[in-house]
Coordinates of C-alpha atoms and ligand atoms in Angstrom, one line a residue:
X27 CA -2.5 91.0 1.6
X28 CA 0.2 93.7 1.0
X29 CA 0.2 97.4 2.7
X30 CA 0.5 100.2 0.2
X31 CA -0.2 104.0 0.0
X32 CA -2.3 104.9 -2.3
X33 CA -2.3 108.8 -3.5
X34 CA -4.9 111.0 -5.3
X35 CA -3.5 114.3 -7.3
X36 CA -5.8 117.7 -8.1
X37 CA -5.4 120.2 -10.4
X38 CA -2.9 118.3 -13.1
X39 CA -6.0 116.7 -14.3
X40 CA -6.8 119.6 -16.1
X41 CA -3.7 120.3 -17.8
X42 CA -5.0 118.9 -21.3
X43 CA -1.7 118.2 -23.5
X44 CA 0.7 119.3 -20.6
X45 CA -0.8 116.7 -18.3
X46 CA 2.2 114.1 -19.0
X47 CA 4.6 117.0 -18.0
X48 CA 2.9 117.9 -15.0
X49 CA 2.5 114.0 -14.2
X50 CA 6.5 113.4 -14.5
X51 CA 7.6 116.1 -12.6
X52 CA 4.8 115.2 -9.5
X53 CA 6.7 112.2 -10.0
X54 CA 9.8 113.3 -9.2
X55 CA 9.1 115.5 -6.7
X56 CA 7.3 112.8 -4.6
X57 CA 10.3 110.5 -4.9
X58 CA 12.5 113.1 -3.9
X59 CA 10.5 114.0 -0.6
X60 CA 10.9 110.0 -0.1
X61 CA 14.9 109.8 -1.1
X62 CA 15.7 108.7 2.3
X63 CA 13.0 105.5 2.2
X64 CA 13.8 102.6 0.0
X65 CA 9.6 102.7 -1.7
X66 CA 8.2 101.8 -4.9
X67 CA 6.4 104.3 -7.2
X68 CA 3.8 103.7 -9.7
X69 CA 1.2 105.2 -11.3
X70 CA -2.2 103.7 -12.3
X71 CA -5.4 105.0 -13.9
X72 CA -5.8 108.4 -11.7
X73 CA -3.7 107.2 -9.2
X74 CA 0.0 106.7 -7.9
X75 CA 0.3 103.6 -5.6
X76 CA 3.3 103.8 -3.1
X77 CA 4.5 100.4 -2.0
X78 CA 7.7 98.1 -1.1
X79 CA 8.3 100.3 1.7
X80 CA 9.1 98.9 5.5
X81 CA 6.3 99.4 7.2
X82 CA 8.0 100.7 10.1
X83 CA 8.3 104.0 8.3
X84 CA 5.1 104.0 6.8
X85 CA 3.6 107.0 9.3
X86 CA 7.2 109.0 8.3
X87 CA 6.6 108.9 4.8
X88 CA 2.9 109.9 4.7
X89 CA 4.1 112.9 6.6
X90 CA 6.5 113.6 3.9
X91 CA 4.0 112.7 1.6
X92 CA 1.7 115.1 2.9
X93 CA 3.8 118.0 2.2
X94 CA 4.0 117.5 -1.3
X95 CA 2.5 120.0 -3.6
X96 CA -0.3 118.6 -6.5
X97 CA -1.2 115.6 -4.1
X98 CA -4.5 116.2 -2.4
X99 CA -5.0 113.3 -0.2
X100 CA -4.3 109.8 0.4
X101 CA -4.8 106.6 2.0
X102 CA -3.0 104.0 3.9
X103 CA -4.3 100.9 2.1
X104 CA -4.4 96.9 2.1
X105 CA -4.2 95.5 -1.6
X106 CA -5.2 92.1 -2.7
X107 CA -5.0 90.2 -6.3
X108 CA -9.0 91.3 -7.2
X109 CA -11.4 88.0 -6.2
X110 CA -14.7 88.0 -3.8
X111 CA -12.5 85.8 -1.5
X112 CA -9.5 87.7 -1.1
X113 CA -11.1 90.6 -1.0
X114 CA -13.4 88.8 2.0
X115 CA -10.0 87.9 3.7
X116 CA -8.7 91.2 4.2
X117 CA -11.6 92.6 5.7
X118 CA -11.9 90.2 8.3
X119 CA -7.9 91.3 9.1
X120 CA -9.1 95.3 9.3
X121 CA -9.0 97.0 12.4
X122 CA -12.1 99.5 13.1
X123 CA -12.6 100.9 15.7
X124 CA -16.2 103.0 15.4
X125 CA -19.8 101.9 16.3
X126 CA -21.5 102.4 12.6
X127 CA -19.6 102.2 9.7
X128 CA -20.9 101.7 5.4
X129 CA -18.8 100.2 2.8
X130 CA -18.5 102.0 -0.6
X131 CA -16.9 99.6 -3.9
X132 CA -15.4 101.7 -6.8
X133 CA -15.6 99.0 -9.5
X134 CA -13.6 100.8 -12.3
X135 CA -12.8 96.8 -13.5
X136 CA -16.1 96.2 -15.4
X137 CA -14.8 92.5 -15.8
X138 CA -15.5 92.3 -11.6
X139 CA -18.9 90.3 -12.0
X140 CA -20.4 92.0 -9.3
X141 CA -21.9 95.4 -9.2
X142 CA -20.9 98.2 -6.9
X143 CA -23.8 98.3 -4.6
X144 CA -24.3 94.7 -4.3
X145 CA -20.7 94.3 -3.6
X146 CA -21.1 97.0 -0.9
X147 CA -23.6 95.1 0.5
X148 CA -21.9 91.6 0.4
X149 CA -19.2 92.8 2.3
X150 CA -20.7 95.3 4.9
X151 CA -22.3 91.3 5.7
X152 CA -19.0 90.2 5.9
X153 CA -17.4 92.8 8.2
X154 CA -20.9 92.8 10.6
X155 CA -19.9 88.9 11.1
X156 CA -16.7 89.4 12.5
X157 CA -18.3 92.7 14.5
X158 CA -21.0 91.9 15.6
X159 CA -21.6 94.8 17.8
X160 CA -20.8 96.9 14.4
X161 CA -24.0 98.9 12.8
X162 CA -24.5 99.8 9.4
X163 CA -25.0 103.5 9.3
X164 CA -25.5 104.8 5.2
X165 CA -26.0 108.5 5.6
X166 CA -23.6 109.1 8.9
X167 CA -21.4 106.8 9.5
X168 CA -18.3 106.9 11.7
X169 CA -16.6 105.0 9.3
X170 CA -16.4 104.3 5.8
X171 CA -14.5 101.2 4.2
X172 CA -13.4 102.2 0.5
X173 CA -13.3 99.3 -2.0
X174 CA -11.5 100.5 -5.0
X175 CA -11.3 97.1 -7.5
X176 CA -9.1 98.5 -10.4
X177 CA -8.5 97.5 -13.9
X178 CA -4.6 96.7 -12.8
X179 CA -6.1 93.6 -11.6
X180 CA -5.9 94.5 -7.8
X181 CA -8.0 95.9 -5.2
X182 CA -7.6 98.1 -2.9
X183 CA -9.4 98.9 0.3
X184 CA -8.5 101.6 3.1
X185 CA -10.5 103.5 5.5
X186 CA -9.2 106.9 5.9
X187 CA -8.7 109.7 3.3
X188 CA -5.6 111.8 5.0
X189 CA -5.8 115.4 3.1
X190 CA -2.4 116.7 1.3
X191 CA -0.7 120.1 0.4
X192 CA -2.8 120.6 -2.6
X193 CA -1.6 123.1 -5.2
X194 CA 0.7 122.3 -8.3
X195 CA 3.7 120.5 -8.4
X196 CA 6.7 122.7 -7.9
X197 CA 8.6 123.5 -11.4
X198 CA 5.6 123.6 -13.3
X199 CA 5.7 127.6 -12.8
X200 CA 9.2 129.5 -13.3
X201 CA 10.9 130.5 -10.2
X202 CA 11.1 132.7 -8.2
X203 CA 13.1 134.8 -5.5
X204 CA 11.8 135.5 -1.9
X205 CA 12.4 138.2 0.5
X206 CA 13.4 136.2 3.5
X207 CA 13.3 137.5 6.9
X208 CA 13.0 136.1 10.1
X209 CA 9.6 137.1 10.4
X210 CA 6.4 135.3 10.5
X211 CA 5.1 136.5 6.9
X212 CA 7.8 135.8 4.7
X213 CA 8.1 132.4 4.7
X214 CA 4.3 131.8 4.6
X215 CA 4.6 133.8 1.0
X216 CA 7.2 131.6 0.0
X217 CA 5.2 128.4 0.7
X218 CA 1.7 129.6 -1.0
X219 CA 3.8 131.0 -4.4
X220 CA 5.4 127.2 -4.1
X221 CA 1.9 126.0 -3.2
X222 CA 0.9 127.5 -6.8
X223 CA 4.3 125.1 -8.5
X224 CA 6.8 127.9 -8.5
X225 CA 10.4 126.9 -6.8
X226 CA 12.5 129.0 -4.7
X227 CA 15.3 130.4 -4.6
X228 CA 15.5 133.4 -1.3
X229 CA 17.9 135.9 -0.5
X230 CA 18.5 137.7 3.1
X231 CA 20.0 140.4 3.9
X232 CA 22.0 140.5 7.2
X233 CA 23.5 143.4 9.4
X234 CA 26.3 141.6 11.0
X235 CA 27.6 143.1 13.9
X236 CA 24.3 144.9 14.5
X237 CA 22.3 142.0 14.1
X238 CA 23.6 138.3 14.9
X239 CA 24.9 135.0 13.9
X240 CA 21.6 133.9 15.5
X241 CA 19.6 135.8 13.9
X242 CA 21.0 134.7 10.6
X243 CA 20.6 130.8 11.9
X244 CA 17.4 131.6 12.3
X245 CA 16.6 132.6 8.9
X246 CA 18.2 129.3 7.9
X247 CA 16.0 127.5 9.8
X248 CA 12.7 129.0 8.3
X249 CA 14.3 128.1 4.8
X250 CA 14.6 124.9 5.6
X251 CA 11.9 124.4 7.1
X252 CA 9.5 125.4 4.2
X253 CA 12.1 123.5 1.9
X254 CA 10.2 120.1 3.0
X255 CA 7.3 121.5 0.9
X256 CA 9.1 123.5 -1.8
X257 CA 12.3 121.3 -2.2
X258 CA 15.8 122.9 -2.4
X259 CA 16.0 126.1 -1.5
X260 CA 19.0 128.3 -2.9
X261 CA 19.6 130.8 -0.1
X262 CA 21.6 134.1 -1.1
X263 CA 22.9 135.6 2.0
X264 CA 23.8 139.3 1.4
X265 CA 25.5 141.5 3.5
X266 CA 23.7 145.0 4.5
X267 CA 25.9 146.2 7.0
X268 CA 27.7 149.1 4.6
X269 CA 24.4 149.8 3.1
X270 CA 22.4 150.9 6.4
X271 CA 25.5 152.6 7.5
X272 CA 25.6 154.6 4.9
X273 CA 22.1 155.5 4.6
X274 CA 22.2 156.2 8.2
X275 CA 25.1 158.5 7.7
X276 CA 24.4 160.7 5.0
X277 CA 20.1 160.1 4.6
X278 CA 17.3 162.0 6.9
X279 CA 16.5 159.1 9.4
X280 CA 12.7 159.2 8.3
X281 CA 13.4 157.8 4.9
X282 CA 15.6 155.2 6.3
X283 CA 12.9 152.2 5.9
X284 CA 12.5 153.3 2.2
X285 CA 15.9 153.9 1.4
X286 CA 16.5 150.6 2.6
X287 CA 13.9 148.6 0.9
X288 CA 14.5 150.1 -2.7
X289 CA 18.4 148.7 -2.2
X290 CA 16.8 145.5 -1.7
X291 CA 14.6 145.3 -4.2
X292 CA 17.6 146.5 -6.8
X293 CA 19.3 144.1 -5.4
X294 CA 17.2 140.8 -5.4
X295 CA 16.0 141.9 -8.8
X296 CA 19.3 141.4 -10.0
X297 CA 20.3 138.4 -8.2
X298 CA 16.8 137.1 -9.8
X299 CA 17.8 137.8 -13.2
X300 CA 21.1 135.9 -12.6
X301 CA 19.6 132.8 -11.8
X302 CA 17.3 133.1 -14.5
X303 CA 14.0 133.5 -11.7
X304 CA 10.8 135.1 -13.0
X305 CA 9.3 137.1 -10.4
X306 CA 10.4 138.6 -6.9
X307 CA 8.4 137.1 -3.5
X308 CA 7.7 139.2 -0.8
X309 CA 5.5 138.7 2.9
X310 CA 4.1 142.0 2.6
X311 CA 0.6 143.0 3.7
X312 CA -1.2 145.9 3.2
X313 CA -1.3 148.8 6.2
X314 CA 0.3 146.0 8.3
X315 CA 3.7 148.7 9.1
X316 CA 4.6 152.0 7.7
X317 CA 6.6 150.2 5.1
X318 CA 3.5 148.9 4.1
X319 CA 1.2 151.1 2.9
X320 CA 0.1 151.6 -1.2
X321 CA 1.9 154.9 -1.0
X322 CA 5.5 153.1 0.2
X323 CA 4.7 149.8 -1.7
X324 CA 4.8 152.1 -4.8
X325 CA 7.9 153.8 -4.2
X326 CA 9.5 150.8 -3.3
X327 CA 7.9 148.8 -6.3
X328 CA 9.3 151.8 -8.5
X329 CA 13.4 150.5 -8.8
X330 CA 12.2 147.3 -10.6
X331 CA 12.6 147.1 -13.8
X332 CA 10.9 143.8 -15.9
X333 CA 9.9 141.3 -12.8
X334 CA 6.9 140.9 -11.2
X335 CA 7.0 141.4 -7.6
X336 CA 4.4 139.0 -5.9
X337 CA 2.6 139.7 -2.5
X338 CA 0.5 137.1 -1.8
X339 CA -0.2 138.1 1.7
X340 CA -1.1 141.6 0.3
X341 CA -4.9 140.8 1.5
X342 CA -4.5 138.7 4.2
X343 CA -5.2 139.3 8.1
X344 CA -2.0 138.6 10.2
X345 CA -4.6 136.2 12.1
X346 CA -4.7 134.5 9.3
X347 CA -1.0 134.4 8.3
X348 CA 0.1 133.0 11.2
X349 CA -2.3 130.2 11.6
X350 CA -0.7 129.0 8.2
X351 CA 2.7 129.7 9.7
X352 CA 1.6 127.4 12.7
X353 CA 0.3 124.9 9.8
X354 CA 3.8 124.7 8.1
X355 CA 5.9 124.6 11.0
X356 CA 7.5 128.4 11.3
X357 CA 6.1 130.3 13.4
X358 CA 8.0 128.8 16.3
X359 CA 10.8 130.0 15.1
X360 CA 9.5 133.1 13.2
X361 CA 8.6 134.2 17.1
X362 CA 12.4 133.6 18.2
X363 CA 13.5 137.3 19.8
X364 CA 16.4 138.1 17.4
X365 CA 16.5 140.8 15.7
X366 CA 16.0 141.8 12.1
X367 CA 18.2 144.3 9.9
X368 CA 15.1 146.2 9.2
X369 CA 14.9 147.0 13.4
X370 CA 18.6 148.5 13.2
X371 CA 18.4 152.4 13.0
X372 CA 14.6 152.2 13.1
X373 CA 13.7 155.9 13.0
X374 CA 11.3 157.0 15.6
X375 CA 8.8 158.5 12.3
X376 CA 9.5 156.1 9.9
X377 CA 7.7 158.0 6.4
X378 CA 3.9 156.6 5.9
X379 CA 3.7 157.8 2.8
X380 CA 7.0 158.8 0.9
X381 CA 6.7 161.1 -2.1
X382 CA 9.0 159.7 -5.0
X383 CA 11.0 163.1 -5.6
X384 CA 11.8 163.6 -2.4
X385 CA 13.1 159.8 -1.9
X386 CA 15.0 160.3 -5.0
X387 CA 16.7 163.6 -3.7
X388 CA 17.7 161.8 -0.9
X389 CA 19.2 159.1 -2.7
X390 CA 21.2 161.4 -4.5
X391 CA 23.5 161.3 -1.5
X392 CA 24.0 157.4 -2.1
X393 CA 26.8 156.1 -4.3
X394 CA 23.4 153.3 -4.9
X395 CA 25.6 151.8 -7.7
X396 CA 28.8 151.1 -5.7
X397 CA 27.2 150.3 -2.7
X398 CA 25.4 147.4 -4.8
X399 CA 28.7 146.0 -6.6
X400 CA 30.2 145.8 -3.2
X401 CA 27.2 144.0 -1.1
X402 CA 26.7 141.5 -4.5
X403 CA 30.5 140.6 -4.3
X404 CA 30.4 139.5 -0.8
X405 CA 27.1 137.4 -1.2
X406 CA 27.1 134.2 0.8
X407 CA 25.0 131.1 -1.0
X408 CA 23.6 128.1 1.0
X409 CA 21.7 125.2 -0.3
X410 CA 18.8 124.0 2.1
X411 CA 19.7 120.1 0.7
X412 CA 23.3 120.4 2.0
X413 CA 22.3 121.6 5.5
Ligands
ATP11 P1 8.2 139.4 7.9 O1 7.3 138.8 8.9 O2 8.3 138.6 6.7 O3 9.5 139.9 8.5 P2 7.2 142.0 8.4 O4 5.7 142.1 8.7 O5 8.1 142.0 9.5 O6 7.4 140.8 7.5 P3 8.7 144.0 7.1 O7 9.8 143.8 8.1 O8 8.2 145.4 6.8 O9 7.4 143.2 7.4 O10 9.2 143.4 5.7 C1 8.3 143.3 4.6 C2 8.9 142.2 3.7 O11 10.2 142.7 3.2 C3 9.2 140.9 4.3 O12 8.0 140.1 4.3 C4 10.3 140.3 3.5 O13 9.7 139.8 2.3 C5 11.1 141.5 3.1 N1 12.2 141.7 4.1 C6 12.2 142.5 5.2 N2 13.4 142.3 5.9 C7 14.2 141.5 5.1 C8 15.5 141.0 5.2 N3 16.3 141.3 6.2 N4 15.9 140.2 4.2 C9 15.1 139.8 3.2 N5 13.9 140.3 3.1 C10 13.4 141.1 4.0
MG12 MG1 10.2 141.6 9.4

């Protein structure tokens, strides 16, 4: 009686001719999340089977497991060599602890001479000899025992399904380049465009002196956080120091927030292009700030040229953002106090809704072009695998 993972993948089913594609790199990805266990991974009819790992680590690497994208759930399991009496065996070795329990058999090995429900039957008489306090409870019961006799020759039985990520496996999309801050929305819209297969790069811009060396630590820390669901995250660190200081100096203060954000868009569209990305990531939601509403999203939209620039928080509550930020593991630090280059030379009446000509006037007073060379020159670049 060995110990194994079993694993059950979603959406890559449907994939028709792609489906071996999709397979391989789900593959990959899931011994990449597990490149720090010695494990063996194989894949049978519908299903991968994790095994020849120490057991020791076993809870360690269903976590990890659990974070990655195109698995939907799996299951701690026992396996035996298929036969009535091994398969006996093993259940009088399970643990349960529960009042009413049913047994379910998935025979997909026709050769198995016994038929599901018979078999279900057999061995729910099995397990009620060894437990004799144990009830059978078909429709409700506290626990189910899964009998999964496969065409590999082996059986496998488990008792608890543990839900995964979900989504597609990451690389089966073209990349793309988030808008990092130290906020709580911007890394939840990296995860759910990874969630969707797509990896990341993300790029941050920092004020240094204005804002600090924490704040920038910070912003490492969210990428690698969501970098244990989306693998290696390139980080492009740009400064934004000149940029604001110029804005500030020759701009009217209202228009600063949108002054701002089209130099960043220019900016990451670029840095997307060079790293051959295919869309632009960002944690905005609609009315949620000034910056925010259709009228600024426009005008801030407006600088890009040929990417797509995806919000998938455009039409969500902030409620519900930041119970997924609890769920990945950021919002404890999303909530740390430091400040954000955005908060720097806030103006008191930031422009709700900014009329293109006259943002364009005031970026006549910009050398935009220069200011972009300089920032792009000075760009800092850290890999999430390194840290
Ligand atoms: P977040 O919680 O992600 O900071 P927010 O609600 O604070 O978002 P804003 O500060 O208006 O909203 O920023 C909107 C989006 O612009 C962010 O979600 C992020 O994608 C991007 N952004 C803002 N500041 C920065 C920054 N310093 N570096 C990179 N991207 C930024
Ligand atoms: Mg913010």
């Amino acid at each position: 009686m060995k110990k194994a993972i079993l694993l059950r993948f979603g959406e890559i089913f449907l994939k028709g001719k792609n489906k071996y594609v999709f397979d391989n790199m789900l593959m990959h990805n899931i011994l990449q999340s597990l490149k720090d266990y010695k494990v063996k991974l194989t894949k049978i009819s519908g299903r991968y089977i994790i095994d020849e790992y120490e057991e020791i680590f076993e809870n360690e690497i269903i976590e990890k497991l659990s974070h990655v994208f195109g698995l939907y759930s799996l299951s701690p399991t026992f396996v035996v060599e298929t036969s009535q009496n091994n398969i006996e065996e093993c259940l009088k070795n399970i643990e349960l602890d529960c009042n009413t329990f049913k047994v379910e058999v998935k025979r997909a090995d026709k050769l198995f001479p016994i038929q599901s429900i018979e078999f279900a039957s057999l061995m729910g008489g099995v397990i009620l000899d060894k437990y004799n306090n144990l009830k059978v409870n078909l429709k409700n019961p506290d626990t189910t025992i899964y009998i999964e006799i496969r065409e590999d020759g082996k059986s496998y039985i488990y008792s608890k399904i543990i839900k995964c990520a979900g989504g597609m496996p990451v690389g089966s999309s073209g990349g793309g380049l988030l808008l990092l801050s130290g906020g709580i929305d911007s890394p939840v819209a990296g995860y759910l465009m990874s969630k969707r297969g797509m990896p990341l790069h993300a790029i941050h811009f920092h004020s240094f002196p204005y804002t600090s060396q924490l704040a920038k630590d910070k912003v490492i820390t969210l990428a690698k956080i969501i970098s244990e669901y989306t693998g290696n995250i390139t980080l492009h660190i740009v400064p934004f120091t000149k940029i604001q200081e110029e804005i500030h100096k020759n701009c009217k203060p209202e228009f600063m927030i949108t002054l701002m954000r089209r130099i960043m868009m220019r900016i990451a569209e670029i840095i997307a292009k060079e790293n051959n990305l295919k869309a632009i990531i960002t944690g905005e939601s609609l009315a949620q700030v000034a910056s925010q509403t259709i009228e600024s999203i426009t005008v801030t939209n407006s600088v890009i040229n040929d990417l797509p620039v995806l919000r998938p928080l455009i039409a969500m509550d902030k409620e519900d953002i930041i119970e997924i930020s609890k769920k990945i593991n950021t919002y404890e630090t999303s909530i740390l106090p430091y400040e954000d280059c955005c908060t720097v030379f806030l103006p008191e009446h930031p422009l709700i809704k900014p009329k293109l000509e006259k943002v364009l006037k005031e970026e006549e007073r910009l050398d935009i072009k220069n200011l972009i060379d300089n920032a792009l020159k000075q760009v800092e670049i850290i890999n999430t695998n390194e840290i």
